[in-house]
Coordinates of C-alpha atoms in Angstrom, one line a residue:
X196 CA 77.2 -71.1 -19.8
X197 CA 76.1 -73.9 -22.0
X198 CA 79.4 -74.4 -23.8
X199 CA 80.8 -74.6 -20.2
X200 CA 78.3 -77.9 -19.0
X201 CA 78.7 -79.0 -22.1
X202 CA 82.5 -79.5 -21.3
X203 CA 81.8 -80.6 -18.1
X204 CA 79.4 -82.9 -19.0
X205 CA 76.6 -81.5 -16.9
X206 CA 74.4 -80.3 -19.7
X207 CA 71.6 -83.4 -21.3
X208 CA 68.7 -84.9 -19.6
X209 CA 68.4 -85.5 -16.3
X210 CA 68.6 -89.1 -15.3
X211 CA 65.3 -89.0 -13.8
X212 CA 63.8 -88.0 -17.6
X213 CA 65.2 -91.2 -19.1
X214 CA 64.1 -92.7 -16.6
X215 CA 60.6 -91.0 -17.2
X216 CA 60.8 -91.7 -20.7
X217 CA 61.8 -95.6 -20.8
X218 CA 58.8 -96.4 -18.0
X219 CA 56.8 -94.1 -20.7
X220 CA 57.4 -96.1 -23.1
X221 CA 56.6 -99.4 -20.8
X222 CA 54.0 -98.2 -19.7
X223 CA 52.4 -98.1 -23.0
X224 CA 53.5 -101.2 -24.5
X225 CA 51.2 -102.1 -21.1
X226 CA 48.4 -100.6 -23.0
X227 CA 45.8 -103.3 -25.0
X228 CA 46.1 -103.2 -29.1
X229 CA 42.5 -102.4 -29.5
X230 CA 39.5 -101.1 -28.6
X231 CA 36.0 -101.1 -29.2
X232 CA 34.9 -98.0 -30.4
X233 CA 30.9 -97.3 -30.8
X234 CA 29.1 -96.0 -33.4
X235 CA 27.9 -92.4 -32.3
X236 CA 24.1 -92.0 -30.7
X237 CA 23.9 -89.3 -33.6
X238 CA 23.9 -92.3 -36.4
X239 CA 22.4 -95.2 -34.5
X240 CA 19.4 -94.0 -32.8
X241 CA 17.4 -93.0 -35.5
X242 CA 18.0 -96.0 -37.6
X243 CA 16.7 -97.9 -33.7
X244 CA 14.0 -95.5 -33.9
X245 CA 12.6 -96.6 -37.1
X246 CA 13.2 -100.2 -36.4
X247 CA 10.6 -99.7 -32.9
X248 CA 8.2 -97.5 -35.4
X249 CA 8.2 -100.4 -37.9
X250 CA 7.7 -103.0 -34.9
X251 CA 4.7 -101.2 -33.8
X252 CA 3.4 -101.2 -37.0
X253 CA 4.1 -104.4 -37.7
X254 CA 2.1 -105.1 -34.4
X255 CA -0.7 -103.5 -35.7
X256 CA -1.0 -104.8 -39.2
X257 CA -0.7 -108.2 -37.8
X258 CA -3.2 -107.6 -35.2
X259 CA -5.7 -106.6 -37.7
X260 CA -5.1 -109.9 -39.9
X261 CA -5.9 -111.8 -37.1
X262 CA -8.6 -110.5 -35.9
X263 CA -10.7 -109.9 -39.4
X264 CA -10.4 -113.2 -40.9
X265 CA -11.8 -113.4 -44.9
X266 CA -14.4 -116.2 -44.3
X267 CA -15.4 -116.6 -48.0
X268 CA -11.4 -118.3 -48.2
X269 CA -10.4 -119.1 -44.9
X270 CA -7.9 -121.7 -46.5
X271 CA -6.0 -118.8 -48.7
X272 CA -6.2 -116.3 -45.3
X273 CA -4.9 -118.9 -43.0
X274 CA -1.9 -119.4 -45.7
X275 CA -1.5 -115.7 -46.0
X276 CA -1.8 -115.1 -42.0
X277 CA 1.2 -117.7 -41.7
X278 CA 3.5 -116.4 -44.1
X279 CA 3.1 -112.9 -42.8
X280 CA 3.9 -114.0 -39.3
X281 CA 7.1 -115.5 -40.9
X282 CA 8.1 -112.9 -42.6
X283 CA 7.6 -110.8 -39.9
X284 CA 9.9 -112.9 -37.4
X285 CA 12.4 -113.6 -39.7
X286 CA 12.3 -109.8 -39.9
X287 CA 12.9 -109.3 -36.2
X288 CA 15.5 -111.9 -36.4
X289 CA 17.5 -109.9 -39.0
X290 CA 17.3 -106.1 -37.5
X291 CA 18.9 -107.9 -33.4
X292 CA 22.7 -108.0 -35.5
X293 CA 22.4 -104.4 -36.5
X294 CA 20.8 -102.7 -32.9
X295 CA 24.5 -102.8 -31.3
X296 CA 26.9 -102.5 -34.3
X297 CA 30.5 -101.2 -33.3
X298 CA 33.7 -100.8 -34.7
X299 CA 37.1 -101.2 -33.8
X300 CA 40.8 -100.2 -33.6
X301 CA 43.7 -101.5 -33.3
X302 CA 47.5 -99.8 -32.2
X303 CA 50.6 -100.8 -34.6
X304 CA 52.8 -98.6 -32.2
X305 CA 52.1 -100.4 -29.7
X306 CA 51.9 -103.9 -31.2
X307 CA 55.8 -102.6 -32.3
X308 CA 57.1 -101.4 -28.7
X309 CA 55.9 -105.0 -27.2
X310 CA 57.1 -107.2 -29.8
X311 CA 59.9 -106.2 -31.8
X312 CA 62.2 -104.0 -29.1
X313 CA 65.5 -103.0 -31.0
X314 CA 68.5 -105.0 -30.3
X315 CA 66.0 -108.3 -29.3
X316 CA 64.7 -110.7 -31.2
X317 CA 61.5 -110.4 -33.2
X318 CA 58.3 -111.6 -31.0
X319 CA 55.7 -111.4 -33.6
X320 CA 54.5 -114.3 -34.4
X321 CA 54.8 -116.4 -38.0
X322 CA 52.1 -116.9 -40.3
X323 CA 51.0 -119.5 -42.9
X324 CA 49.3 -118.0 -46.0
X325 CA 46.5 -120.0 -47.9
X326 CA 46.0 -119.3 -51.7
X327 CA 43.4 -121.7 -53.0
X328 CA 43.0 -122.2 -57.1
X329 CA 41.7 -125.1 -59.1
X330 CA 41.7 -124.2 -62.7
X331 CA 44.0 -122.1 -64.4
X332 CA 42.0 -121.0 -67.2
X333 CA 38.9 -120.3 -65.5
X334 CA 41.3 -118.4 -62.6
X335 CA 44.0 -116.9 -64.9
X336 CA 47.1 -117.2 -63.5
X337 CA 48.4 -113.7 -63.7
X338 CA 45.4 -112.7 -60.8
X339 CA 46.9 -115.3 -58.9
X340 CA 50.3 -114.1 -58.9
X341 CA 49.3 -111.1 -57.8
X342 CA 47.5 -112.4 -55.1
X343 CA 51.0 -114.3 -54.3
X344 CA 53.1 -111.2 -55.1
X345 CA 51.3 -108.9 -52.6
X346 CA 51.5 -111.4 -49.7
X347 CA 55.5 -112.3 -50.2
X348 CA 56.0 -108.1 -50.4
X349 CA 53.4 -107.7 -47.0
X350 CA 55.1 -105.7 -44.3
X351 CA 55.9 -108.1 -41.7
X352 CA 58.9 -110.4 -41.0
X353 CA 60.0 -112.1 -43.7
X354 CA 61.6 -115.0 -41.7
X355 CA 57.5 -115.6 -40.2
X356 CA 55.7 -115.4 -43.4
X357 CA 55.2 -118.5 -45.4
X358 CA 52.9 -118.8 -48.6
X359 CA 51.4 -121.9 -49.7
X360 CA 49.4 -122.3 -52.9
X361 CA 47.1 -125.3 -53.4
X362 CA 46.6 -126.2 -57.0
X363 CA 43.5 -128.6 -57.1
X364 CA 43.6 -128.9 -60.6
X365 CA 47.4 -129.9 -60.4
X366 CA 47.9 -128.2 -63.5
X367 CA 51.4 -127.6 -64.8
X368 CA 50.4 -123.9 -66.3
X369 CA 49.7 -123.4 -62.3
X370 CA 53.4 -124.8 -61.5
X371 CA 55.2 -122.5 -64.1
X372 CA 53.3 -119.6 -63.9
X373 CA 54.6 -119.6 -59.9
X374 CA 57.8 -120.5 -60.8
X375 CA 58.0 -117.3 -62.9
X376 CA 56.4 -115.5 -59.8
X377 CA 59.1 -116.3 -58.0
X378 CA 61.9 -115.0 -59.9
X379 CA 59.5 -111.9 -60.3
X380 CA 59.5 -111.3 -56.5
X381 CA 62.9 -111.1 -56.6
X382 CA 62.7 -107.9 -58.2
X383 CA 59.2 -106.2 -56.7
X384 CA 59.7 -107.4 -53.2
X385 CA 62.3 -104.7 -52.9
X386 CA 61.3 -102.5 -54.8
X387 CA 57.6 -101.9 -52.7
X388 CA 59.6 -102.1 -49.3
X389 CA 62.1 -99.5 -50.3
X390 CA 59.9 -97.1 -51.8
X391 CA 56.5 -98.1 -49.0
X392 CA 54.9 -98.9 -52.2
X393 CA 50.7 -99.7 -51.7
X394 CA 49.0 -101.5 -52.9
X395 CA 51.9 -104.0 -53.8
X396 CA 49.8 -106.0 -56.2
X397 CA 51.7 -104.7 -59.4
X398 CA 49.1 -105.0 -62.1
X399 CA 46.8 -102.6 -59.2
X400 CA 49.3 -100.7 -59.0
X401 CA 50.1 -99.9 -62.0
X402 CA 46.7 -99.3 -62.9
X403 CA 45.5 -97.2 -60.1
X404 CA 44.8 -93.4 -61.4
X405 CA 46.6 -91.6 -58.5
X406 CA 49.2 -89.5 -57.7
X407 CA 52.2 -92.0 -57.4
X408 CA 54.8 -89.2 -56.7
X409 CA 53.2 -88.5 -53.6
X410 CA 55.1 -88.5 -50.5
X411 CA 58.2 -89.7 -52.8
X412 CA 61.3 -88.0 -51.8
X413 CA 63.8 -90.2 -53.2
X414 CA 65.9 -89.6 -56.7
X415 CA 65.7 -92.4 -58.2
X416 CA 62.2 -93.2 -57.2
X417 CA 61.1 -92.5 -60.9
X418 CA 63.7 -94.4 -62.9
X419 CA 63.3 -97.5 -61.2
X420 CA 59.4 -97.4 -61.3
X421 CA 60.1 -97.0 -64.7
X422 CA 62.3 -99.8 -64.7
X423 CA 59.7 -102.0 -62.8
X424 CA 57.0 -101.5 -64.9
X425 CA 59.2 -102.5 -67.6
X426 CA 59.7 -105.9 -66.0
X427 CA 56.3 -106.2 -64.9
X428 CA 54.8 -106.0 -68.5
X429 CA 57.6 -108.4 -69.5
X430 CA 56.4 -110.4 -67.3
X431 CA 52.7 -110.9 -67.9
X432 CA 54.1 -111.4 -71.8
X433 CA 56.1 -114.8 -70.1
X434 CA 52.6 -115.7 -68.3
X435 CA 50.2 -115.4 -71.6
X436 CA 52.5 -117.2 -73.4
X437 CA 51.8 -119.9 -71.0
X438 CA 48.8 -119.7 -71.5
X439 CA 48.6 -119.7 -74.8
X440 CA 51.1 -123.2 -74.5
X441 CA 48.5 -124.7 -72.1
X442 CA 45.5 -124.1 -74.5
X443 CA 46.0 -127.0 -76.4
X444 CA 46.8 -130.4 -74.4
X445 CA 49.6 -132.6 -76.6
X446 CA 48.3 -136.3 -76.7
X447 CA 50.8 -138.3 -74.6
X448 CA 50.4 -134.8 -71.9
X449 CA 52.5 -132.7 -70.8
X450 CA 56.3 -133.2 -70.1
X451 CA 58.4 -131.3 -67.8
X452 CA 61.9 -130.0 -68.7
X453 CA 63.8 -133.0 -67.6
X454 CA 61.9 -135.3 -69.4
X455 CA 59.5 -137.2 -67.1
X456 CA 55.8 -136.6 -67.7
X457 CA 54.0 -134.5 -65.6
X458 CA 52.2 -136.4 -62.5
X459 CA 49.5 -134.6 -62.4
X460 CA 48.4 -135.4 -66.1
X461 CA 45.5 -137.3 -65.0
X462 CA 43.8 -134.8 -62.7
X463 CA 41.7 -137.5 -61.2
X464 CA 44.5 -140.1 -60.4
X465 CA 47.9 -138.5 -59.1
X466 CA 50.1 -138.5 -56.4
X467 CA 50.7 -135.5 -54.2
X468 CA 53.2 -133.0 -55.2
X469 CA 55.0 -130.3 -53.0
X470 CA 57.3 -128.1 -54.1
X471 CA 59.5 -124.8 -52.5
X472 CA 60.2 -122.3 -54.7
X473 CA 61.4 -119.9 -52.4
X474 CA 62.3 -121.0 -48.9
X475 CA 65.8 -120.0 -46.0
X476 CA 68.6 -121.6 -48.4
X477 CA 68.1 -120.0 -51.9
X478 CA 65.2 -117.7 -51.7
X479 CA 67.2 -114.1 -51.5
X480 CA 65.9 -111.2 -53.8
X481 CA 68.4 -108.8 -55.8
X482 CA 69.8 -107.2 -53.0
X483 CA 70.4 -110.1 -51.0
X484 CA 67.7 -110.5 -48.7
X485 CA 65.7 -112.9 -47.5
X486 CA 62.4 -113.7 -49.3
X487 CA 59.3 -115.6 -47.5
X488 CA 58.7 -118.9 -48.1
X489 CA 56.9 -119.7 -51.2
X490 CA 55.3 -123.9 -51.4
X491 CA 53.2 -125.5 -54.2
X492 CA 51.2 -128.4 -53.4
X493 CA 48.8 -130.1 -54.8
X494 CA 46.8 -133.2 -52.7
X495 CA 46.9 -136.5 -53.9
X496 CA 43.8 -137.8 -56.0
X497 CA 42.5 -141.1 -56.0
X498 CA 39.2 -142.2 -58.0
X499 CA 36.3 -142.9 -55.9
X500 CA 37.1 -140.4 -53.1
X501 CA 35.0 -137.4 -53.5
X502 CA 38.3 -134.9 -52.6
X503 CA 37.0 -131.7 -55.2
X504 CA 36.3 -129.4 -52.5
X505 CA 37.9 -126.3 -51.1
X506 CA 36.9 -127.2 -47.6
X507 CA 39.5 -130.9 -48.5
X508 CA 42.5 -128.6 -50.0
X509 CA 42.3 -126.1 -47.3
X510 CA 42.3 -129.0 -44.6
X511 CA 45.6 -130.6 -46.4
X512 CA 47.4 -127.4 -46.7
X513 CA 46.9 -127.4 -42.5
X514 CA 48.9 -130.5 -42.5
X515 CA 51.3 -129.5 -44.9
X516 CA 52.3 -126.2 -43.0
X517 CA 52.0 -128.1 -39.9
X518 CA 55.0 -129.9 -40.9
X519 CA 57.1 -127.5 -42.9
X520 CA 56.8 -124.4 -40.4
X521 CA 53.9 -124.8 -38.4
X522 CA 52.9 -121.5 -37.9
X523 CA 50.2 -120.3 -35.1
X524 CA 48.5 -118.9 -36.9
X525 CA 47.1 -118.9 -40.9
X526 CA 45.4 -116.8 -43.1
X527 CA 43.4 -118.0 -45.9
X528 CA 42.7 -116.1 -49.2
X529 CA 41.0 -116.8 -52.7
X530 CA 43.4 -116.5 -55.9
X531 CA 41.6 -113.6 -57.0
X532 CA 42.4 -111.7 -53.6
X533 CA 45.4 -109.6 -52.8
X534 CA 46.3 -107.7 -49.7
X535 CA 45.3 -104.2 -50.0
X536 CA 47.3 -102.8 -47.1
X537 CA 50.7 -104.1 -46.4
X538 CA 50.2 -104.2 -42.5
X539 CA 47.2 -106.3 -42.7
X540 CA 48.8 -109.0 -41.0
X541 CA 49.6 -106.9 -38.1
X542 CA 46.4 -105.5 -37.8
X543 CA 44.9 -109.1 -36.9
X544 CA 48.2 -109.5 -34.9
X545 CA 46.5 -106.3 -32.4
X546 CA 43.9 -109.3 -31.3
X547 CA 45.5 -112.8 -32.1
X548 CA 48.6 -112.0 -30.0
X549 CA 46.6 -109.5 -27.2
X550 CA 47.9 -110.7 -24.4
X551 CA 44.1 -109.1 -22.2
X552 CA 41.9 -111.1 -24.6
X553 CA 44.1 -112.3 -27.2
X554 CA 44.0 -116.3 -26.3
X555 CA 40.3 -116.1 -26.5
X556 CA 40.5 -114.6 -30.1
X557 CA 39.5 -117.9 -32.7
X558 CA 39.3 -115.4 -35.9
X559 CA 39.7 -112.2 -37.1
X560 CA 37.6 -111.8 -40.5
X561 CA 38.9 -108.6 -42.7
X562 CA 36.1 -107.1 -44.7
X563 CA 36.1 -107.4 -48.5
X564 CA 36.0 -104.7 -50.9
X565 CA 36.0 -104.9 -54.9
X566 CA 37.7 -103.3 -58.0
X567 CA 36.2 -102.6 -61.4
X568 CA 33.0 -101.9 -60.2
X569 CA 30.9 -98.7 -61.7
X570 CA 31.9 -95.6 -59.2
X571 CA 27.7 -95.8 -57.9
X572 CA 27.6 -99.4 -58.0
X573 CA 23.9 -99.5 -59.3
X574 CA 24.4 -103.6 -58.6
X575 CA 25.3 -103.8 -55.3
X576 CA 28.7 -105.3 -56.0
X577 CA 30.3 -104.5 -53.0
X578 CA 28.2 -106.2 -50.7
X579 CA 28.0 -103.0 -48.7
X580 CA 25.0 -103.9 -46.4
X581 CA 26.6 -107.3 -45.5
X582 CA 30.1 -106.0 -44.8
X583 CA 29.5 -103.1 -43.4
X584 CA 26.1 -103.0 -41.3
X585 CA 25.4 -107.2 -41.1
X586 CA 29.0 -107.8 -39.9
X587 CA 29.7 -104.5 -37.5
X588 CA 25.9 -105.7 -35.7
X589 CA 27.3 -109.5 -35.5
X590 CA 30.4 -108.2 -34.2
X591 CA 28.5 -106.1 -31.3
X592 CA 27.0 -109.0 -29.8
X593 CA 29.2 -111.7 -30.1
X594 CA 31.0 -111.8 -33.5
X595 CA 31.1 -111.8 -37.1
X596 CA 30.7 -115.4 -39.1
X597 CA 33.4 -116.6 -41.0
X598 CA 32.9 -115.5 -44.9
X599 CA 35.2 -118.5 -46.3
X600 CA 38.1 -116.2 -47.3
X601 CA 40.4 -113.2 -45.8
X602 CA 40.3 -114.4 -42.6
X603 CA 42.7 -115.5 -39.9
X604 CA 43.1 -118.6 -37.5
X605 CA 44.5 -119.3 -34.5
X606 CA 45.4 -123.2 -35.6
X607 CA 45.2 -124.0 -32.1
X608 CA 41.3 -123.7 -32.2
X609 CA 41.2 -125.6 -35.7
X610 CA 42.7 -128.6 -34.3
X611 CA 39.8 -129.1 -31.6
X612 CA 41.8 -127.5 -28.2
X613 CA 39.3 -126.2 -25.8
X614 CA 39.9 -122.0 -25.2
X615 CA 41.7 -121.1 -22.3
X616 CA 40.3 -121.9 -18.3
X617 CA 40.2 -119.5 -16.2
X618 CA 40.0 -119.9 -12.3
X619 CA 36.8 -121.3 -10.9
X620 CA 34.9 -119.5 -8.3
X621 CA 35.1 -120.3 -4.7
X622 CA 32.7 -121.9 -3.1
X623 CA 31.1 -120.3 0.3
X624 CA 32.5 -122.2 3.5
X625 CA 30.9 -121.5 6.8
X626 CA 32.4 -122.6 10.2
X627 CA 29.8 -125.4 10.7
X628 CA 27.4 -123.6 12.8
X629 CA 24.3 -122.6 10.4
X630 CA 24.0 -125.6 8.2
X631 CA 21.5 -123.0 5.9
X632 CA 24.5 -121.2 3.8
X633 CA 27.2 -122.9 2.5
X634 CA 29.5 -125.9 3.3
X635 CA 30.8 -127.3 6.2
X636 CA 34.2 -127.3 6.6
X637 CA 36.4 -130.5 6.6
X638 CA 39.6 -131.8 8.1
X639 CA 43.2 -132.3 6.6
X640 CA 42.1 -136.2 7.7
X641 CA 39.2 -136.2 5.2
X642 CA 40.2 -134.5 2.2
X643 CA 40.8 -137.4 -0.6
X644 CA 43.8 -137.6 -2.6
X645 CA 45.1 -134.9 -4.4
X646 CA 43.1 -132.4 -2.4
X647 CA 43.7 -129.2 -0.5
X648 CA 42.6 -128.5 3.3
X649 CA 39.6 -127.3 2.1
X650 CA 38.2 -131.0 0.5
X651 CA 38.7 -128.9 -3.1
X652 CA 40.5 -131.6 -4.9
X653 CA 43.5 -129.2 -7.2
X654 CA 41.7 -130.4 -10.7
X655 CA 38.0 -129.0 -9.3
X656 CA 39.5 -125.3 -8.5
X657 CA 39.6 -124.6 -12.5
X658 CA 36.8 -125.4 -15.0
X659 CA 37.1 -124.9 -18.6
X660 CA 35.0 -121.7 -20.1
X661 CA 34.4 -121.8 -23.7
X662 CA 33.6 -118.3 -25.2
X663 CA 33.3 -118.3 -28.3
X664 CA 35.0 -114.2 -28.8
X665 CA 35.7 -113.5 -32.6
X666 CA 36.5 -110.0 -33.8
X667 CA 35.8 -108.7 -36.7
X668 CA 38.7 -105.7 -37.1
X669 CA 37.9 -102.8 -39.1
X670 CA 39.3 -99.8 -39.7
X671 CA 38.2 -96.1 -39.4
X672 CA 40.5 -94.5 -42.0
X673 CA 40.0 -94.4 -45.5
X674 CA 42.2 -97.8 -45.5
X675 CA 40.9 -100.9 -45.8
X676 CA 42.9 -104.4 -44.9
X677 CA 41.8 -106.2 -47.8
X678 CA 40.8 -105.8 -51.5
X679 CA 39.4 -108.0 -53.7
X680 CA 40.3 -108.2 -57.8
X681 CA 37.4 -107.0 -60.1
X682 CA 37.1 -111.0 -61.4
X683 CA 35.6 -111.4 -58.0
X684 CA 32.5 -109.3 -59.3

């Protein structure tokens, strides 16, 4: 009997189940990329309960300092009275971050079915990539090129990704090192996207103590991670040898391979330099693909100008990407950072581009976490009360501050636009009768220019609301979106 539909084409779904099953899948591309999701009463209320125990005693303590001065030293008591009240409001002012702590997640499936539908064009949004490094042999170069290496492998659309390093030591050591990066790429780009490779930092990688034949089905998978390795450790021999070359400085500095001297030989006094390693013409990796952008630049330096700061390179890297691609949206990082998960990009993506409270969004901070720390981190390396307690409590009540690195803009909000207005409020009109609640209602004849019926002149219907809404997006899996090297210790 099957056979026999089959044949007469009667057999399949039912057009009402494809129907079903396309508004399915509308429906929850419909659905918000995130949520809030609080921590459990079984976890937060005794941590509140000791904060209103220690309150009480606090009360008590202080009451009893008060009220029993030491009149023998009444100068030292008044002293000691005054810095306990301090201490015990800056106290109070510490423990109102951590009473509403939450977390949150985000949906890549539906982040997917909303912006990149097959056979249309990809709607996810580009972004502009930050790396910030001054001095090459305080920062070697190798951590920053895998910093650069992880970011141009990242799992996002290669066309809207666009790296740009800022060398504020405009050192040439800086220059080559990328320029070997970037033949480098060629190679691992492919290689981490064919085989879902993480964390696609190659010298973590490499390093990391796992099970890398996990969840590897392919045949070749071993022979050309073999192969890769290879032509990473050939690699890092090409980088120390630049290094060793930059240790000593020859007199008339340094020359490049046409002839001309380097610029940036005075490090004080030199012109700006960009330069595009990889970009849409030639920037293709071994199998013919497309590679993200990858830009030097180093600012111009004049004497007298006090332009040393990160805050001054980060501000002329906006400008630069503002010409070049312009993207809406950038994410800053340290040299010694690299993207621990490939879809970190996407995961601030769930808020930035949210189309519920997406254009209210001004940053999404990722948290930091560190390698080559001791396994009980008897130093309190990681930070873990800061990231994980200080920032989740900020994050419950209004949002987390910005840390200086791993964190992404809207650029809109950096160049000084106000957020979003949304729609005023009407006011109360009454007929004219009880002059006690509202306002009276006036004539077409009366209303000014540019107004409606009502005397509500168009521009007074909407006023501007500025909320300041930040996010700070974390995880619940063992995952985190960003790592940090084990020089950032």
């Amino acid at each position: 009997m099957d056979d026999w539909k089959m044949q007469q084409g009667n057999l399949g779904p039912e057009p009402d189940d494809a129907y079903d099953a396309d508004m399915a899948m509308l429906d929850e591309a419909r659905q918000p990329l995130s949520r809030k999701v609080p921590i459990a009463s079984s976890k937060i209320n005794p941590y509140r309960m000791v904060i209103v125990a220690r309150l009480v005693i606090l009360a008590f303590f202080l009451r009893y300092r008060i009220l029993n001065p030491v009149h023998d030293a009444i100068g030292l008591w008044l002293t000691s009275v005054i810095c306990e009240i301090w201490f015990a409001f800056s106290w109070i002012l510490d423990q109102f971050p951590k009473w509403f702590p939450i977390d949150r997640e985000t949906y890549l499936d539906r982040l997917s079915l909303r912006y990149e539908r097959e056979g249309e064009p990809n709607m996810l949004a580009s972004v502009d990539i930050f790396v910030s490094t001054v001095d090459p042999l305080k920062e070697p170069p190798l951590v920053t090129a895998n910093t650069v290496l992880s970011i141009l492998a990242m799992d996002y659309p290669v066309d809207k990704i666009s790296c740009y390093i800022s060398d504020d030591g405009s050192s040439m050591l800086t220059f080559e090192s990328l320029s070997q990066t970037a033949e480098f790429a060629r190679k691992w780009v492919p290689f981490c996207k064919k085989f879902a490779i993480e964390p696609r930092a190659p010298e973590m990688y490499f390093t990391l103590k796992v099970d890398y034949l996990k969840d590897k089905v392919q045949p070749t998978f071993v022979k050309e991670r073999r192969a890769m390795k290879r032509e990473y450790e050939e690699f890092k021999v090409r980088i120390n040898a630049l290094v060793a070359k930059a240790q000593k400085v020859p007199p008339e500095g340094w020359i490049m391979q046409d002839g001309t001297p380097w610029p940036g030989n005075n490090t004080k006094d030199h012109p700006g330099m960009i330069q595009v390693f990889l970009g849409q013409s030639g920037g293709h990796d071994t199998e013919g693909n497309e590679l993200p952008r990858l830009v030097y630049v180093s600012r111009e330096k004049r004497p007298g100008f006090l332009h040393h700061k990160k805050a001054g390179a980060m501000n002329a890297l906006v400008r630069v990407s503002g010409v070049l691609t312009n993207a809406p949206f950038m994410l800053n990082l340290d040299c010694d950072h690299y993207l621990n998960n490939s879809k970190a990009v996407r995961e601030a993506m769930c808020f930035l581009m949210d189309p519920q409270i997406g254009r209210k969004v001004c940053y999404v901070q990722f948290p930091q976490r560190f390698d080559g720390i001791d396994r009980h981190d008897r130093y309190a390396n990681r930070n873990t009360v800061f990231f994980d307690i200080n920032m989740k409590g900020l994050d419950g009540i209004q949002g987390p501050v910005y840390v200086g690195t791993g964190c992404v803009f809207r650029r809109q909000a950096l160049y000084g636009y106000e957020p979003p207005k949304g729609p005023k409020r009407p006011k109360m009109v009454t007929c004219g009768c009880c002059p006690c609640f509202g306002r009276r209602r006036k004539d077409k004849k009366h209303s000014k220019d540019g107004g409606n019926a009502n005397g509500l002149s168009l521009e007074g219907c909407y006023q501007w609301h500025y909320i300041s809404y930040i996010v700070y997006s974390l995880r619940l899996t063992s995952k985190y979106f960003l790592y940090t090297n084990s020089s950032r210790r």
